[in-house]
Amino acid sequence: MFKELDPLLHSQLRLAIMSLLMSVDSAEFTFIKEQTGATAGNLSVQIDKLSEAGYIEVTKSFKGKKPLTTCAVTKKGLSAFENYVNALKQYINK
Amino acid sequence: MFKELDPLLHSQLRLAIMSLLMSVDSAEFTFIKEQTGATAGNLSVQIDKLSEAGYIEVTKSFKGKKPLTTCAVTKKGLSAFENYVNALKQYINK
DNA sequence: ATAAAGTAGTTTATAAAATAAACTAAAATG
DNA sequence: CATTTTAGTTTATTTTATAAACTACTTTAT
């Protein structure tokens, strides 16, 4: 039987966000937006979902006078990502 | 920028169907149902979608007196699957 | 000084998808 | 011969993804 694919991660945009965050300490909203090509609205929604699941930590502050949203993956998020990748391999490795 | 993940394949059940079909010549509806744990209704719908996209070929016949639906991956499906796996690697390989 | 345009997002509405429930039709079973 | 089972399909509901519209503030130009 096939392992279940965490629906929170099995989404192109959320997976891209997580993928990005895997390789950095933290990333700004605008950077993620650029890298993923997502609209701000969509990104905002998906970041919220990852945040509410405890997969990422979102910090809102200011860069000078502009709002600054920074995201970083949590231990829980890292573990979920690894699990997801692991499950996925069952589907794609021949 | 991240490559797009073929939405037809980026679905747990459809991906499982394709994954199964990759390793066999053809598979019966009931076999796919057992292996994936999907409900018949859901499976029927997803098989239709893959079929309409030309990713699989569906043959309806009879085994004795019972209806028999058989599925096999097409060249197009194989290529789409390979493309999908390739794109996916961009997300999950660190 | 203020109107216009840009930045950094959030909220809400809509479109698309996944899934299950209800249904059909025939066959096997008791 | 009535009930259950098999093999599916169709339809309805729920969930999701996504974009459009909006908010709040800042920078630039006049």
PDB file of C-alpha atoms (C1' of nucleotides) in Angstrom:
ATOM      1  CA  MET A   1       0.000   0.000   0.000  1.00  0.00           C
ATOM      2  CA  PHE A   2       1.175   3.511  -0.710  1.00  0.00           C
ATOM      3  CA  LYS A   3       2.198   5.779   2.147  1.00  0.00           C
ATOM      4  CA  GLU A   4       0.126   8.910   2.452  1.00  0.00           C
ATOM      5  CA  LEU A   5       1.600  12.129   1.147  1.00  0.00           C
ATOM      6  CA  ASP A   6       1.253  14.897   3.729  1.00  0.00           C
ATOM      7  CA  PRO A   7      -1.327  17.117   2.032  1.00  0.00           C
ATOM      8  CA  LEU A   8       0.232  20.189   3.540  1.00  0.00           C
ATOM      9  CA  LEU A   9       3.430  19.529   1.670  1.00  0.00           C
ATOM     10  CA  HIS A  10       1.900  17.965  -1.425  1.00  0.00           C
ATOM     11  CA  SER A  11       1.183  21.347  -2.976  1.00  0.00           C
ATOM     12  CA  GLN A  12       3.441  22.938  -5.529  1.00  0.00           C
ATOM     13  CA  LEU A  13       3.759  26.307  -3.867  1.00  0.00           C
ATOM     14  CA  ARG A  14       4.045  25.079  -0.275  1.00  0.00           C
ATOM     15  CA  LEU A  15       6.593  22.514  -1.364  1.00  0.00           C
ATOM     16  CA  ALA A  16       8.605  25.207  -3.120  1.00  0.00           C
ATOM     17  CA  ILE A  17       8.489  27.379  -0.009  1.00  0.00           C
ATOM     18  CA  MET A  18       9.704  24.515   2.155  1.00  0.00           C
ATOM     19  CA  SER A  19      12.324  23.568  -0.392  1.00  0.00           C
ATOM     20  CA  LEU A  20      13.692  27.084  -0.326  1.00  0.00           C
ATOM     21  CA  LEU A  21      13.687  27.280   3.440  1.00  0.00           C
ATOM     22  CA  MET A  22      15.553  23.977   3.674  1.00  0.00           C
ATOM     23  CA  SER A  23      18.725  25.525   2.327  1.00  0.00           C
ATOM     24  CA  VAL A  24      18.727  28.790   4.240  1.00  0.00           C
ATOM     25  CA  ASP A  25      18.565  30.006   7.813  1.00  0.00           C
ATOM     26  CA  SER A  26      15.626  32.224   6.975  1.00  0.00           C
ATOM     27  CA  ALA A  27      14.090  33.970   4.011  1.00  0.00           C
ATOM     28  CA  GLU A  28      12.087  37.135   3.501  1.00  0.00           C
ATOM     29  CA  PHE A  29       8.590  37.182   2.065  1.00  0.00           C
ATOM     30  CA  THR A  30       9.705  39.123  -0.976  1.00  0.00           C
ATOM     31  CA  PHE A  31      12.571  36.748  -1.650  1.00  0.00           C
ATOM     32  CA  ILE A  32      10.267  33.738  -1.515  1.00  0.00           C
ATOM     33  CA  LYS A  33       7.874  35.580  -3.769  1.00  0.00           C
ATOM     34  CA  GLU A  34      10.604  36.199  -6.341  1.00  0.00           C
ATOM     35  CA  GLN A  35      11.974  32.682  -6.193  1.00  0.00           C
ATOM     36  CA  THR A  36       8.640  30.940  -6.462  1.00  0.00           C
ATOM     37  CA  GLY A  37       6.984  33.358  -8.852  1.00  0.00           C
ATOM     38  CA  ALA A  38       3.869  33.259  -6.699  1.00  0.00           C
ATOM     39  CA  THR A  39       1.469  36.138  -6.300  1.00  0.00           C
ATOM     40  CA  ALA A  40       1.654  37.887  -2.943  1.00  0.00           C
ATOM     41  CA  GLY A  41      -1.862  36.775  -2.038  1.00  0.00           C
ATOM     42  CA  ASN A  42      -1.290  33.132  -2.739  1.00  0.00           C
ATOM     43  CA  LEU A  43       2.028  33.237  -0.949  1.00  0.00           C
ATOM     44  CA  SER A  44       0.523  34.903   2.082  1.00  0.00           C
ATOM     45  CA  VAL A  45      -2.147  32.203   2.342  1.00  0.00           C
ATOM     46  CA  GLN A  46       0.268  29.312   1.926  1.00  0.00           C
ATOM     47  CA  ILE A  47       2.771  30.757   4.397  1.00  0.00           C
ATOM     48  CA  ASP A  48      -0.064  31.027   6.908  1.00  0.00           C
ATOM     49  CA  LYS A  49      -0.921  27.367   6.431  1.00  0.00           C
ATOM     50  CA  LEU A  50       2.649  26.227   6.918  1.00  0.00           C
ATOM     51  CA  SER A  51       2.926  28.488   9.920  1.00  0.00           C
ATOM     52  CA  GLU A  52      -0.296  27.234  11.503  1.00  0.00           C
ATOM     53  CA  ALA A  53       0.889  23.674  11.039  1.00  0.00           C
ATOM     54  CA  GLY A  54       4.074  24.592  12.868  1.00  0.00           C
ATOM     55  CA  TYR A  55       6.208  23.753   9.848  1.00  0.00           C
ATOM     56  CA  ILE A  56       7.697  27.235   9.646  1.00  0.00           C
ATOM     57  CA  GLU A  57       8.134  30.163  11.975  1.00  0.00           C
ATOM     58  CA  VAL A  58       7.081  33.554  10.712  1.00  0.00           C
ATOM     59  CA  THR A  59       8.502  36.733  12.153  1.00  0.00           C
ATOM     60  CA  LYS A  60       7.017  40.118  11.374  1.00  0.00           C
ATOM     61  CA  SER A  61       9.201  43.150  11.894  1.00  0.00           C
ATOM     62  CA  PHE A  62      10.389  46.212   9.976  1.00  0.00           C
ATOM     63  CA  LYS A  63      13.234  46.852   7.575  1.00  0.00           C
ATOM     64  CA  GLY A  64      13.631  50.580   8.062  1.00  0.00           C
ATOM     65  CA  LYS A  65      10.040  51.684   7.726  1.00  0.00           C
ATOM     66  CA  LYS A  66       8.749  48.845   5.550  1.00  0.00           C
ATOM     67  CA  PRO A  67       7.138  45.720   6.924  1.00  0.00           C
ATOM     68  CA  LEU A  68       9.357  42.682   6.829  1.00  0.00           C
ATOM     69  CA  THR A  69       8.120  39.126   7.045  1.00  0.00           C
ATOM     70  CA  THR A  70      10.738  36.480   7.613  1.00  0.00           C
ATOM     71  CA  CYS A  71      10.232  32.720   7.486  1.00  0.00           C
ATOM     72  CA  ALA A  72      12.290  29.878   8.812  1.00  0.00           C
ATOM     73  CA  VAL A  73      11.646  26.150   8.896  1.00  0.00           C
ATOM     74  CA  THR A  74      11.084  24.544  12.306  1.00  0.00           C
ATOM     75  CA  LYS A  75      12.255  21.143  13.555  1.00  0.00           C
ATOM     76  CA  LYS A  76       8.734  19.893  12.994  1.00  0.00           C
ATOM     77  CA  GLY A  77       8.797  21.246   9.460  1.00  0.00           C
ATOM     78  CA  LEU A  78      12.140  19.670   8.716  1.00  0.00           C
ATOM     79  CA  SER A  79      10.924  16.328   9.963  1.00  0.00           C
ATOM     80  CA  ALA A  80       7.688  16.586   7.988  1.00  0.00           C
ATOM     81  CA  PHE A  81       9.638  17.452   4.864  1.00  0.00           C
ATOM     82  CA  GLU A  82      11.924  14.468   5.301  1.00  0.00           C
ATOM     83  CA  ASN A  83       8.952  12.218   5.848  1.00  0.00           C
ATOM     84  CA  TYR A  84       7.266  13.577   2.772  1.00  0.00           C
ATOM     85  CA  VAL A  85      10.319  13.055   0.597  1.00  0.00           C
ATOM     86  CA  ASN A  86      10.617   9.561   1.945  1.00  0.00           C
ATOM     87  CA  ALA A  87       6.999   8.712   1.194  1.00  0.00           C
ATOM     88  CA  LEU A  88       7.274  10.260  -2.226  1.00  0.00           C
ATOM     89  CA  LYS A  89      10.157   8.021  -3.163  1.00  0.00           C
ATOM     90  CA  GLN A  90       7.806   5.093  -2.951  1.00  0.00           C
ATOM     91  CA  TYR A  91       5.841   6.606  -5.808  1.00  0.00           C
ATOM     92  CA  ILE A  92       8.640   7.737  -8.071  1.00  0.00           C
ATOM     93  CA  ASN A  93      11.405   5.167  -7.649  1.00  0.00           C
ATOM     94  CA  LYS A  94      10.294   2.831 -10.380  1.00  0.00           C
TER      95      LYS A  94
ATOM     96  CA  MET B   1      12.686  29.428 -10.580  1.00  0.00           C
ATOM     97  CA  PHE B   2      10.936  26.197  -9.827  1.00  0.00           C
ATOM     98  CA  LYS B   3       9.711  24.024 -12.666  1.00  0.00           C
ATOM     99  CA  GLU B   4       5.973  23.478 -12.727  1.00  0.00           C
ATOM    100  CA  LEU B   5       4.668  20.193 -11.424  1.00  0.00           C
ATOM    101  CA  ASP B   6       2.191  18.701 -13.897  1.00  0.00           C
ATOM    102  CA  PRO B   7      -1.045  19.109 -11.940  1.00  0.00           C
ATOM    103  CA  LEU B   8      -2.408  15.930 -13.455  1.00  0.00           C
ATOM    104  CA  LEU B   9       0.331  13.932 -11.845  1.00  0.00           C
ATOM    105  CA  HIS B  10       0.697  15.997  -8.698  1.00  0.00           C
ATOM    106  CA  SER B  11      -2.182  14.223  -7.002  1.00  0.00           C
ATOM    107  CA  GLN B  12      -1.682  11.403  -4.558  1.00  0.00           C
ATOM    108  CA  LEU B  13      -4.082   8.972  -6.159  1.00  0.00           C
ATOM    109  CA  ARG B  14      -3.253   9.683  -9.784  1.00  0.00           C
ATOM    110  CA  LEU B  15       0.427   9.485  -8.962  1.00  0.00           C
ATOM    111  CA  ALA B  16      -0.108   6.117  -7.274  1.00  0.00           C
ATOM    112  CA  ILE B  17      -2.014   4.854 -10.306  1.00  0.00           C
ATOM    113  CA  MET B  18       0.763   5.934 -12.636  1.00  0.00           C
ATOM    114  CA  SER B  19       3.388   4.539 -10.321  1.00  0.00           C
ATOM    115  CA  LEU B  20       1.669   1.166 -10.376  1.00  0.00           C
ATOM    116  CA  LEU B  21       1.263   1.179 -14.129  1.00  0.00           C
ATOM    117  CA  MET B  22       4.936   1.997 -14.595  1.00  0.00           C
ATOM    118  CA  SER B  23       5.976  -1.427 -13.434  1.00  0.00           C
ATOM    119  CA  VAL B  24       3.437  -3.557 -15.259  1.00  0.00           C
ATOM    120  CA  ASP B  25       2.163  -4.098 -18.771  1.00  0.00           C
ATOM    121  CA  SER B  26      -1.378  -3.428 -17.677  1.00  0.00           C
ATOM    122  CA  ALA B  27      -3.493  -3.543 -14.554  1.00  0.00           C
ATOM    123  CA  GLU B  28      -7.150  -4.195 -13.799  1.00  0.00           C
ATOM    124  CA  PHE B  29      -9.392  -1.672 -12.110  1.00  0.00           C
ATOM    125  CA  THR B  30      -9.889  -3.920  -9.106  1.00  0.00           C
ATOM    126  CA  PHE B  31      -6.166  -4.473  -8.728  1.00  0.00           C
ATOM    127  CA  ILE B  32      -5.459  -0.749  -8.768  1.00  0.00           C
ATOM    128  CA  LYS B  33      -8.276  -0.284  -6.285  1.00  0.00           C
ATOM    129  CA  GLU B  34      -6.747  -2.815  -3.914  1.00  0.00           C
ATOM    130  CA  GLN B  35      -3.226  -1.494  -4.247  1.00  0.00           C
ATOM    131  CA  THR B  36      -4.119   2.143  -3.790  1.00  0.00           C
ATOM    132  CA  GLY B  37      -6.854   1.685  -1.208  1.00  0.00           C
ATOM    133  CA  ALA B  38      -8.994   4.154  -3.147  1.00  0.00           C
ATOM    134  CA  THR B  39     -12.771   4.015  -3.298  1.00  0.00           C
ATOM    135  CA  ALA B  40     -14.197   2.839  -6.610  1.00  0.00           C
ATOM    136  CA  GLY B  41     -15.789   6.218  -7.283  1.00  0.00           C
ATOM    137  CA  ASN B  42     -12.640   8.192  -6.720  1.00  0.00           C
ATOM    138  CA  LEU B  43     -10.619   5.732  -8.748  1.00  0.00           C
ATOM    139  CA  SER B  44     -13.077   5.837 -11.619  1.00  0.00           C
ATOM    140  CA  VAL B  45     -12.861   9.625 -11.778  1.00  0.00           C
ATOM    141  CA  GLN B  46      -9.071   9.734 -11.608  1.00  0.00           C
ATOM    142  CA  ILE B  47      -8.651   7.011 -14.203  1.00  0.00           C
ATOM    143  CA  ASP B  48     -10.908   9.017 -16.490  1.00  0.00           C
ATOM    144  CA  LYS B  49      -8.740  12.079 -16.065  1.00  0.00           C
ATOM    145  CA  LEU B  50      -5.552  10.210 -16.834  1.00  0.00           C
ATOM    146  CA  SER B  51      -7.251   8.600 -19.784  1.00  0.00           C
ATOM    147  CA  GLU B  52      -8.566  11.892 -21.162  1.00  0.00           C
ATOM    148  CA  ALA B  53      -5.095  13.369 -20.883  1.00  0.00           C
ATOM    149  CA  GLY B  54      -3.790  10.447 -22.914  1.00  0.00           C
ATOM    150  CA  TYR B  55      -1.528   9.315 -20.086  1.00  0.00           C
ATOM    151  CA  ILE B  56      -3.128   5.888 -19.892  1.00  0.00           C
ATOM    152  CA  GLU B  57      -5.163   3.691 -22.172  1.00  0.00           C
ATOM    153  CA  VAL B  58      -8.305   2.184 -20.745  1.00  0.00           C
ATOM    154  CA  THR B  59      -9.828  -0.951 -22.189  1.00  0.00           C
ATOM    155  CA  LYS B  60     -13.287  -2.113 -21.222  1.00  0.00           C
ATOM    156  CA  SER B  61     -14.144  -5.735 -21.833  1.00  0.00           C
ATOM    157  CA  PHE B  62     -15.476  -8.730 -19.947  1.00  0.00           C
ATOM    158  CA  LYS B  63     -13.877 -11.371 -17.784  1.00  0.00           C
ATOM    159  CA  GLY B  64     -16.394 -14.152 -18.244  1.00  0.00           C
ATOM    160  CA  LYS B  65     -19.562 -12.222 -17.617  1.00  0.00           C
ATOM    161  CA  LYS B  66     -18.215  -9.482 -15.383  1.00  0.00           C
ATOM    162  CA  PRO B  67     -17.064  -6.136 -16.668  1.00  0.00           C
ATOM    163  CA  LEU B  68     -13.329  -5.742 -16.795  1.00  0.00           C
ATOM    164  CA  THR B  69     -11.513  -2.439 -17.001  1.00  0.00           C
ATOM    165  CA  THR B  70      -7.844  -2.610 -17.825  1.00  0.00           C
ATOM    166  CA  CYS B  71      -5.366   0.264 -17.763  1.00  0.00           C
ATOM    167  CA  ALA B  72      -1.975   0.683 -19.314  1.00  0.00           C
ATOM    168  CA  VAL B  73       0.377   3.638 -19.464  1.00  0.00           C
ATOM    169  CA  THR B  74       0.963   5.249 -22.866  1.00  0.00           C
ATOM    170  CA  LYS B  75       4.155   6.678 -24.293  1.00  0.00           C
ATOM    171  CA  LYS B  76       2.793  10.118 -23.513  1.00  0.00           C
ATOM    172  CA  GLY B  77       2.077   9.044 -19.946  1.00  0.00           C
ATOM    173  CA  LEU B  78       5.521   7.595 -19.503  1.00  0.00           C
ATOM    174  CA  SER B  79       7.110  10.766 -20.759  1.00  0.00           C
ATOM    175  CA  ALA B  80       4.903  12.926 -18.533  1.00  0.00           C
ATOM    176  CA  PHE B  81       5.785  10.792 -15.540  1.00  0.00           C
ATOM    177  CA  GLU B  82       9.486  11.099 -16.238  1.00  0.00           C
ATOM    178  CA  ASN B  83       9.142  14.828 -16.626  1.00  0.00           C
ATOM    179  CA  TYR B  84       7.233  15.073 -13.405  1.00  0.00           C
ATOM    180  CA  VAL B  85       9.816  13.080 -11.474  1.00  0.00           C
ATOM    181  CA  ASN B  86      12.501  15.234 -12.953  1.00  0.00           C
ATOM    182  CA  ALA B  87      10.791  18.458 -11.974  1.00  0.00           C
ATOM    183  CA  LEU B  88      10.071  17.102  -8.523  1.00  0.00           C
ATOM    184  CA  LYS B  89      13.724  16.436  -7.882  1.00  0.00           C
ATOM    185  CA  GLN B  90      14.331  20.153  -8.016  1.00  0.00           C
ATOM    186  CA  TYR B  91      12.107  20.491  -4.975  1.00  0.00           C
ATOM    187  CA  ILE B  92      13.276  17.607  -2.890  1.00  0.00           C
ATOM    188  CA  ASN B  93      16.997  17.256  -3.621  1.00  0.00           C
ATOM    189  CA  LYS B  94      18.183  19.578  -0.866  1.00  0.00           C
TER     190      LYS B  94
ATOM    191  C1'  DA C   1       2.320  69.932   0.329  1.00  0.00           C
ATOM    192  C1'  DT C   2       0.042  66.648  -2.057  1.00  0.00           C
ATOM    193  C1'  DA C   3      -1.202  63.587  -5.764  1.00  0.00           C
ATOM    194  C1'  DA C   4       0.389  59.483  -7.987  1.00  0.00           C
ATOM    195  C1'  DA C   5       2.825  55.316  -7.967  1.00  0.00           C
ATOM    196  C1'  DG C   6       5.153  51.655  -5.563  1.00  0.00           C
ATOM    197  C1'  DT C   7       5.943  48.246  -1.703  1.00  0.00           C
ATOM    198  C1'  DA C   8       4.577  44.717   1.417  1.00  0.00           C
ATOM    199  C1'  DG C   9       1.586  42.416   2.501  1.00  0.00           C
ATOM    200  C1'  DT C  10      -3.791  40.524   4.000  1.00  0.00           C
ATOM    201  C1'  DT C  11      -8.561  39.362   3.172  1.00  0.00           C
ATOM    202  C1'  DT C  12     -12.077  37.713   0.448  1.00  0.00           C
ATOM    203  C1'  DA C  13     -14.126  35.623  -3.578  1.00  0.00           C
ATOM    204  C1'  DT C  14     -13.907  32.315  -7.253  1.00  0.00           C
ATOM    205  C1'  DA C  15     -12.457  28.407  -9.775  1.00  0.00           C
ATOM    206  C1'  DA C  16     -10.807  23.936  -9.729  1.00  0.00           C
ATOM    207  C1'  DA C  17      -9.932  19.510  -7.440  1.00  0.00           C
ATOM    208  C1'  DA C  18     -10.384  15.651  -4.546  1.00  0.00           C
ATOM    209  C1'  DT C  19     -13.335  12.631  -2.472  1.00  0.00           C
ATOM    210  C1'  DA C  20     -17.319  10.161  -0.958  1.00  0.00           C
ATOM    211  C1'  DA C  21     -22.046   9.024  -1.320  1.00  0.00           C
ATOM    212  C1'  DA C  22     -25.580   7.480  -4.025  1.00  0.00           C
ATOM    213  C1'  DC C  23     -26.686   4.967  -7.889  1.00  0.00           C
ATOM    214  C1'  DT C  24     -26.825   1.296 -11.981  1.00  0.00           C
ATOM    215  C1'  DA C  25     -26.603  -3.161 -13.799  1.00  0.00           C
ATOM    216  C1'  DA C  26     -25.517  -7.574 -13.743  1.00  0.00           C
ATOM    217  C1'  DA C  27     -23.954 -11.951 -11.295  1.00  0.00           C
ATOM    218  C1'  DA C  28     -23.394 -15.066  -7.550  1.00  0.00           C
ATOM    219  C1'  DT C  29     -25.244 -17.080  -3.394  1.00  0.00           C
ATOM    220  C1'  DG C  30     -28.297 -19.060  -0.093  1.00  0.00           C
TER     221       DG C  30
ATOM    222  C1'  DC D   1     -36.363 -15.718  -6.016  1.00  0.00           C
ATOM    223  C1'  DA D   2     -34.745 -12.388  -2.787  1.00  0.00           C
ATOM    224  C1'  DT D   3     -30.399 -10.732  -0.999  1.00  0.00           C
ATOM    225  C1'  DT D   4     -25.760  -9.786  -1.321  1.00  0.00           C
ATOM    226  C1'  DT D   5     -21.733  -9.011  -3.957  1.00  0.00           C
ATOM    227  C1'  DT D   6     -19.050  -7.309  -7.851  1.00  0.00           C
ATOM    228  C1'  DA D   7     -17.673  -3.801 -10.938  1.00  0.00           C
ATOM    229  C1'  DG D   8     -18.020  -0.009 -11.841  1.00  0.00           C
ATOM    230  C1'  DT D   9     -20.315   5.291 -13.009  1.00  0.00           C
ATOM    231  C1'  DT D  10     -22.552   9.612 -11.894  1.00  0.00           C
ATOM    232  C1'  DT D  11     -23.509  13.230  -8.986  1.00  0.00           C
ATOM    233  C1'  DA D  12     -22.960  16.030  -4.960  1.00  0.00           C
ATOM    234  C1'  DT D  13     -20.130  17.901  -1.344  1.00  0.00           C
ATOM    235  C1'  DT D  14     -16.070  19.427   0.709  1.00  0.00           C
ATOM    236  C1'  DT D  15     -11.618  21.076   0.375  1.00  0.00           C
ATOM    237  C1'  DT D  16      -7.941  23.506  -1.964  1.00  0.00           C
ATOM    238  C1'  DA D  17      -5.539  26.528  -4.769  1.00  0.00           C
ATOM    239  C1'  DT D  18      -5.363  30.793  -6.719  1.00  0.00           C
ATOM    240  C1'  DA D  19      -6.255  35.424  -8.039  1.00  0.00           C
ATOM    241  C1'  DA D  20      -8.528  39.700  -7.403  1.00  0.00           C
ATOM    242  C1'  DA D  21      -9.504  43.269  -4.507  1.00  0.00           C
ATOM    243  C1'  DC D  22      -8.189  45.690  -0.675  1.00  0.00           C
ATOM    244  C1'  DT D  23      -5.289  47.980   3.335  1.00  0.00           C
ATOM    245  C1'  DA D  24      -1.652  50.593   5.066  1.00  0.00           C
ATOM    246  C1'  DC D  25       2.190  52.766   4.513  1.00  0.00           C
ATOM    247  C1'  DT D  26       6.305  54.874   1.715  1.00  0.00           C
ATOM    248  C1'  DT D  27       8.671  56.960  -2.005  1.00  0.00           C
ATOM    249  C1'  DT D  28       8.742  59.939  -5.854  1.00  0.00           C
ATOM    250  C1'  DA D  29       7.395  63.680  -8.697  1.00  0.00           C
ATOM    251  C1'  DT D  30       5.015  68.321  -9.214  1.00  0.00           C
TER     252       DT D  30
END
